[in-house]
mmCIF file of C-alpha atoms in Angstrom:
data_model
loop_
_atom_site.group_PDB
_atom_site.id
_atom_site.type_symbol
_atom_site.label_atom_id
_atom_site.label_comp_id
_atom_site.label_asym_id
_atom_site.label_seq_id
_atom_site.Cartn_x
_atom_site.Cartn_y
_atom_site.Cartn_z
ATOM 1 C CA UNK A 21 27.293 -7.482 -14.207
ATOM 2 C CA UNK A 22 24.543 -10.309 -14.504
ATOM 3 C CA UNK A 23 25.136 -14.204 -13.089
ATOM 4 C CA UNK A 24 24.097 -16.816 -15.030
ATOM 5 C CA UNK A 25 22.059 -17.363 -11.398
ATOM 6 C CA UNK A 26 20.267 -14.010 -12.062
ATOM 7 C CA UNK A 27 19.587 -14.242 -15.387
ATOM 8 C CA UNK A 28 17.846 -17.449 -15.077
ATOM 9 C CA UNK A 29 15.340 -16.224 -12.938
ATOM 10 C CA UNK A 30 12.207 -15.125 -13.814
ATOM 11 C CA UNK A 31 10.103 -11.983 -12.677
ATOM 12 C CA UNK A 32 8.292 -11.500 -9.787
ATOM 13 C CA UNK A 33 5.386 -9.374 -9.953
ATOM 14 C CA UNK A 34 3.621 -7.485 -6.847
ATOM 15 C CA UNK A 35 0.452 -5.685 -7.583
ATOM 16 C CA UNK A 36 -0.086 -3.754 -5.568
ATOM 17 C CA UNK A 37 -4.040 -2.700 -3.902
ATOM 18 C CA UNK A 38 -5.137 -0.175 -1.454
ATOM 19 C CA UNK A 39 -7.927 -1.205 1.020
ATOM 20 C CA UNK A 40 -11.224 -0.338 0.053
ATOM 21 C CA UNK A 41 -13.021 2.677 1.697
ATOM 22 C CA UNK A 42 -13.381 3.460 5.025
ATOM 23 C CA UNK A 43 -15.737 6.060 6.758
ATOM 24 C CA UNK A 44 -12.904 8.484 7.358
ATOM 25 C CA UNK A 45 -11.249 8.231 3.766
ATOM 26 C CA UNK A 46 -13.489 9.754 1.402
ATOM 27 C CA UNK A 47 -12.868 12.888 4.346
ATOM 28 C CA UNK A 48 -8.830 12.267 3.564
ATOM 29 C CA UNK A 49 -8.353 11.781 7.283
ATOM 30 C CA UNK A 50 -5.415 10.313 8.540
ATOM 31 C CA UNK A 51 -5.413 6.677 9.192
ATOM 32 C CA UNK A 52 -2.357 4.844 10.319
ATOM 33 C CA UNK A 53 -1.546 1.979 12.529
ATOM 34 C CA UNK A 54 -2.058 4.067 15.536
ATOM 35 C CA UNK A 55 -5.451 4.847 15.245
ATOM 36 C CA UNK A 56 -8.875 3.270 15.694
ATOM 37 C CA UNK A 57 -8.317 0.409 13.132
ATOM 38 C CA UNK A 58 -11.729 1.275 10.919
ATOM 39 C CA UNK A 59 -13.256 -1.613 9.318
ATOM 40 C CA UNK A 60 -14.290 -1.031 5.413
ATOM 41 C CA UNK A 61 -17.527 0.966 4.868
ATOM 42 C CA UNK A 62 -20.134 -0.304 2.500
ATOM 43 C CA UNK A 63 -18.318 0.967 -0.338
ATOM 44 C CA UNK A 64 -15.657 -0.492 0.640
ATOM 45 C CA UNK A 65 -16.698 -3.332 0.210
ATOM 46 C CA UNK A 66 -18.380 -3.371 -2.815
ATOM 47 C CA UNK A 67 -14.786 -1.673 -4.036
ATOM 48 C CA UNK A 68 -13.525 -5.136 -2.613
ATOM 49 C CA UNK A 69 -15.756 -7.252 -4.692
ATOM 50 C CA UNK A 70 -14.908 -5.014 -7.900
ATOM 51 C CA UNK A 71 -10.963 -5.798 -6.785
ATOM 52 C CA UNK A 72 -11.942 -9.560 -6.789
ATOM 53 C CA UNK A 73 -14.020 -10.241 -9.517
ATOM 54 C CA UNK A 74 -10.978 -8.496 -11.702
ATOM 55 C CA UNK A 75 -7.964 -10.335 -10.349
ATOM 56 C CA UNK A 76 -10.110 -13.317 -10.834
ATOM 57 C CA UNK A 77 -10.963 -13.082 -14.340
ATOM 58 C CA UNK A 78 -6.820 -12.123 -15.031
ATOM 59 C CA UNK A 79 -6.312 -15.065 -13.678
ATOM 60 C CA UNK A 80 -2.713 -14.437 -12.430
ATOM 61 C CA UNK A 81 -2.296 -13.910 -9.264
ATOM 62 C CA UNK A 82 -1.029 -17.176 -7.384
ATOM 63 C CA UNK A 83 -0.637 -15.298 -3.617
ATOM 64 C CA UNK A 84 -2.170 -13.024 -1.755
ATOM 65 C CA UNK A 85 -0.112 -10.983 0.988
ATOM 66 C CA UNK A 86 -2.091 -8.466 3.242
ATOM 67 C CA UNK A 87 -1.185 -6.101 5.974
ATOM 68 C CA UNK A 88 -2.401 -7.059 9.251
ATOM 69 C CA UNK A 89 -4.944 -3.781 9.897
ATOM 70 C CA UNK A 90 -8.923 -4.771 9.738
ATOM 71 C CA UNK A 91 -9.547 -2.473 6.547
ATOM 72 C CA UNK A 92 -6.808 -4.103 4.516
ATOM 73 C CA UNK A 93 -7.290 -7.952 6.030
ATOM 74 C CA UNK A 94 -10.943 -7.625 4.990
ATOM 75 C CA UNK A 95 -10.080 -6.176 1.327
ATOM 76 C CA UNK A 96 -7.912 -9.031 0.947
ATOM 77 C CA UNK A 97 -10.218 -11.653 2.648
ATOM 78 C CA UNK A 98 -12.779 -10.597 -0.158
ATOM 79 C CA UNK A 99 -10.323 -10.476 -2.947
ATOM 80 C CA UNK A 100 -8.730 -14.043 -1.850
ATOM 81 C CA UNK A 101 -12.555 -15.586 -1.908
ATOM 82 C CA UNK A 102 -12.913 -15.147 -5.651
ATOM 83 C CA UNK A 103 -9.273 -16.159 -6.368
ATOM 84 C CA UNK A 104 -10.039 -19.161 -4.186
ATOM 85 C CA UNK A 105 -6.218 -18.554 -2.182
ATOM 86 C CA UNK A 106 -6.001 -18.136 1.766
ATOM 87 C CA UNK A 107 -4.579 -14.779 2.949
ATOM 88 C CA UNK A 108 -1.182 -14.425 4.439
ATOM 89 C CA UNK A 109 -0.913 -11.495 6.745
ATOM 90 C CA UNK A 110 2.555 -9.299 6.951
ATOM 91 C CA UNK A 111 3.144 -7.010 9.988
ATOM 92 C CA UNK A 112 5.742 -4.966 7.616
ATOM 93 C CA UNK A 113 3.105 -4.073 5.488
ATOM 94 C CA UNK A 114 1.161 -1.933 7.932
ATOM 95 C CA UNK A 115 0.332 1.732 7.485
ATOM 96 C CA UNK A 116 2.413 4.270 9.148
ATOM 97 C CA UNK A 117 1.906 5.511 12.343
ATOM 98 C CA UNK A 118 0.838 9.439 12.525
ATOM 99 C CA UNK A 119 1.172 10.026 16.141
ATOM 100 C CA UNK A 120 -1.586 12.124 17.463
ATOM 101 C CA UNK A 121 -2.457 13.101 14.039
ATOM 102 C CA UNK A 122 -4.409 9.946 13.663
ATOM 103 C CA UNK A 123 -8.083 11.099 12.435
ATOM 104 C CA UNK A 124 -7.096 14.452 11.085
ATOM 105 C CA UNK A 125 -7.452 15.432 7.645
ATOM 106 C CA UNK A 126 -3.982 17.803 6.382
ATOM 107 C CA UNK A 127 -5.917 20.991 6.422
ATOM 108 C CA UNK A 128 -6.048 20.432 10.469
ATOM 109 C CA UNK A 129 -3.041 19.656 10.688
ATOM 110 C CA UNK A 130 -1.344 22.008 9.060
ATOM 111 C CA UNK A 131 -3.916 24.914 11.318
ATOM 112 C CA UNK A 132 -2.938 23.321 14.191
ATOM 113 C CA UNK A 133 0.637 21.967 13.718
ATOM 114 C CA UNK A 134 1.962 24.064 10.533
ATOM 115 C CA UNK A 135 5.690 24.183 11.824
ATOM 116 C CA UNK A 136 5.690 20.389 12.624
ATOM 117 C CA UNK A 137 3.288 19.829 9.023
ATOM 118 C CA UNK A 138 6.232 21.887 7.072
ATOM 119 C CA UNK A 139 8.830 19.705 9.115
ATOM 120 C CA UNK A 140 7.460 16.289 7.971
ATOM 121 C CA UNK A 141 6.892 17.894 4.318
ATOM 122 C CA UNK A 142 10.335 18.092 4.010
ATOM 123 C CA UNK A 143 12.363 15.653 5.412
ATOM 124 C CA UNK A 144 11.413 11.409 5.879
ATOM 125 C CA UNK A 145 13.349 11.286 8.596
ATOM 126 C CA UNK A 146 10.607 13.976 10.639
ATOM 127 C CA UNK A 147 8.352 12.325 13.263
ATOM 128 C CA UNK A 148 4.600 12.980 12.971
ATOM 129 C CA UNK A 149 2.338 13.734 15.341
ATOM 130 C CA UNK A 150 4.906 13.930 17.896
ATOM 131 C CA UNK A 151 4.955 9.918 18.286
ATOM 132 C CA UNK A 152 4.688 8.932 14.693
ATOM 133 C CA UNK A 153 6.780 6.831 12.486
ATOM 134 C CA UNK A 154 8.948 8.315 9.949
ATOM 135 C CA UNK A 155 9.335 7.258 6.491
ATOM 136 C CA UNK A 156 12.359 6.499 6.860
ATOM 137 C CA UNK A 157 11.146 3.674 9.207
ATOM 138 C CA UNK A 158 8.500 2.812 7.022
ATOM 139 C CA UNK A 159 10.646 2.561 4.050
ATOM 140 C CA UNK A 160 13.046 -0.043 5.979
ATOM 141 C CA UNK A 161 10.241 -2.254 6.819
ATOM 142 C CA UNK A 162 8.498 -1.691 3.489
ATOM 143 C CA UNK A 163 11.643 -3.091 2.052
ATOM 144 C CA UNK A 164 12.067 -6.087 4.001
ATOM 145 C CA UNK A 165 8.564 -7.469 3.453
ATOM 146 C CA UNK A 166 9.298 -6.825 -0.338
ATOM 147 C CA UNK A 167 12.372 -8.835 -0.228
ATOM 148 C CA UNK A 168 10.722 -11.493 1.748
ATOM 149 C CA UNK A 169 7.850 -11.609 -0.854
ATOM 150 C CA UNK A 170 10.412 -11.985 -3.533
ATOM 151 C CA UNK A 171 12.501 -15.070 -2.169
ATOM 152 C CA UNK A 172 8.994 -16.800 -1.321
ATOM 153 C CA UNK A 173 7.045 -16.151 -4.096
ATOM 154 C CA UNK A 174 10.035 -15.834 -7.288
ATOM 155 C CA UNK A 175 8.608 -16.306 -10.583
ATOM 156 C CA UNK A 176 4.816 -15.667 -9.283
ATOM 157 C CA UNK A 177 2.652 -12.573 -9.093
ATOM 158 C CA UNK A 178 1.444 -11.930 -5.661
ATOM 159 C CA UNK A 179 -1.490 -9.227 -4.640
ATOM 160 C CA UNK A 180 -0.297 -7.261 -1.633
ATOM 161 C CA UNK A 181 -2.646 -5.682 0.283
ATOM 162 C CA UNK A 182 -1.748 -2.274 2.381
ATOM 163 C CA UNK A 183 -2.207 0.983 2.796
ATOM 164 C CA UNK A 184 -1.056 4.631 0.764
ATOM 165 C CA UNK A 185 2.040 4.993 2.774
ATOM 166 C CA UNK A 186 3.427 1.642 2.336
ATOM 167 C CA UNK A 187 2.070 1.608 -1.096
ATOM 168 C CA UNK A 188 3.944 5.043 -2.244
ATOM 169 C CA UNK A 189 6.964 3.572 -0.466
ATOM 170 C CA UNK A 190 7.292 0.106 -2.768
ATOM 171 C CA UNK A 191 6.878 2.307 -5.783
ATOM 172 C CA UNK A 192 8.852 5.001 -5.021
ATOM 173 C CA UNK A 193 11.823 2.512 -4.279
ATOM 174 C CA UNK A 194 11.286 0.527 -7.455
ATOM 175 C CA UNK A 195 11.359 4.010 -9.225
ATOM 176 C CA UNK A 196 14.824 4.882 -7.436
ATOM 177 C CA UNK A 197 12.631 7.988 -6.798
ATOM 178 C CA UNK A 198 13.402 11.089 -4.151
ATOM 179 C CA UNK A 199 11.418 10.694 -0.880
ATOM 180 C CA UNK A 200 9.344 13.830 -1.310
ATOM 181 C CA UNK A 201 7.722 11.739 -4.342
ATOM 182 C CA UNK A 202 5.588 10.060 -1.786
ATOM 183 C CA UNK A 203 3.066 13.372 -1.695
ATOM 184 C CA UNK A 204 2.976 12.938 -5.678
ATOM 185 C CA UNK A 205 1.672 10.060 -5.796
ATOM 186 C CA UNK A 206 -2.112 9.427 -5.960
ATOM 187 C CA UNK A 207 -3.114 5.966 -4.937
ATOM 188 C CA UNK A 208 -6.882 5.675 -4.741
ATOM 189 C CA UNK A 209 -8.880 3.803 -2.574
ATOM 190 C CA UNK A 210 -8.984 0.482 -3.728
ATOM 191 C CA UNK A 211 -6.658 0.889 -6.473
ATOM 192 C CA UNK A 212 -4.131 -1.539 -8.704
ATOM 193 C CA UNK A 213 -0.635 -0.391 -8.947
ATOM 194 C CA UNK A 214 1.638 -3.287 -10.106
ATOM 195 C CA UNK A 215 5.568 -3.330 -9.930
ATOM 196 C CA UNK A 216 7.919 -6.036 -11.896
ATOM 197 C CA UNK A 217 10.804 -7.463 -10.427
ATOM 198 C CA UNK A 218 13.340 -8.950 -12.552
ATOM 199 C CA UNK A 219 16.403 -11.556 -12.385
ATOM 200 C CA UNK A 220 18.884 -8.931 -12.891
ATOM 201 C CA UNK A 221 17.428 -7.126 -9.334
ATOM 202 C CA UNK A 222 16.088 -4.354 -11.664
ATOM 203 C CA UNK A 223 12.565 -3.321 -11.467
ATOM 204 C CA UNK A 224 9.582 -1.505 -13.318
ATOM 205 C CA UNK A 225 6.432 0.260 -12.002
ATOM 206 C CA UNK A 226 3.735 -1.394 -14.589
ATOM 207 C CA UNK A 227 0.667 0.230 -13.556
ATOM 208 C CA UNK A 228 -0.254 3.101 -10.713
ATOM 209 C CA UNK A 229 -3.426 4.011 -9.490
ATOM 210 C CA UNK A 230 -5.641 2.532 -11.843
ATOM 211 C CA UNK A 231 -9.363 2.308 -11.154
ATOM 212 C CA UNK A 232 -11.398 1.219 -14.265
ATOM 213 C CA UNK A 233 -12.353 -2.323 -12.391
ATOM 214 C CA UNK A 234 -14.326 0.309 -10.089
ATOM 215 C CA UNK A 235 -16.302 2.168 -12.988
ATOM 216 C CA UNK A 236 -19.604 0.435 -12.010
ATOM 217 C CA UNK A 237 -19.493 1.578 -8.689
ATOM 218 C CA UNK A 238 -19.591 5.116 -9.326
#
């Protein structure tokens, strides 16, 4: 049943960007919180400008939210230039922690861990890389930063800056949507997903993975 409170809100809107490039993404190797902490490549950063230039011309966005890892601060840092907004950094929205998978692509990990690989397939609560964070983890703190982006920013849309974890996580919640959804998901570097959030505390994935601002990169 709706409150007159809810219904009198309005939406809040999170889009929702992966960091640019890296020099171990276009390898798919693992990169979480726990590992070196790359900084964006060249493309990357010409992916950042592309993210920028777009968001700018929308003219929409009124926030910008980032996690605190170098390869997302500087995506947002480049995006928040041409928006002309300051960047506000939140630990929650950090990429997952792999353990001593960190730098691995999931062919190695699978030869060289397959019973542990199958274990984390299956079930968010698994730990990987023996240290790791599991999803289940992740998808507590995921939530928390979302909530806390909601009460600050109601009514506004607000570009959050993280990682493919974290990323999966928001819109797999907002979908209602079974864990193991998080390996169907393909979030691109440097993409725009966007998710709505509405008075009556329902929500609605608007837009996943899109890349057309990057088309004159390739």
């Amino acid at each position: 049943m709706r409150t007159d409170s809810e219904t009198s809100r309005g939406t809040t809107t999170l889009v929702l960007l992966r960091h640019g490039e890296t020099a171990l993404t276009p390898e798919k190797r693992l990169s979480g919180s726990g590992g070196s902490d790359p900084a964006l490549s060249e493309t990357g950063r010409r992916q950042a400008e592309a993210v920028g230039r777009t968001l700018a011309a929308h003219g929409t966005v009124r926030a910008v939210v980032s996690s605190p890892l170098r390869r997302a601060r500087q995506t947002a840092e480049t995006a928040a230039r041409r928006l002309g907004l300051e960047v506000h950094v939140d630990d929650g929205l950090r990429e997952a922690d792999f353990g001593t998978w960190e730098g691995l692509t999931f062919a190695e990990v699978r030869e060289r861990h397959p019973h542990e690989m199958a274990a984390w397939l299956a079930s968010p609560a698994a730990v990987p890389g023996g240290t790791g964070e599991r999803f289940t983890a992740v998808a507590r703190r995921a939530a928390r930063s979302r909530d806390r982006l909601l009460a600050r920013y109601e009514g506004q849309t607000v570009l959050v800056v993280s990682h493919v974890v974290v990323l999966r996580t928001l819109i797999r919640l907002a979908l209602g949507a079974p864990p193991a959804s998080l390996f169907r998901m393909e979030l691109s570097a440097a993409s725009l997903s966007a998710v709505a959030y509405h008075g009556d505390g329902t929500a609605t994935v608007r837009k996943l993975n899109d890349t057309s601002h990057l088309a004159d990169l390739r």
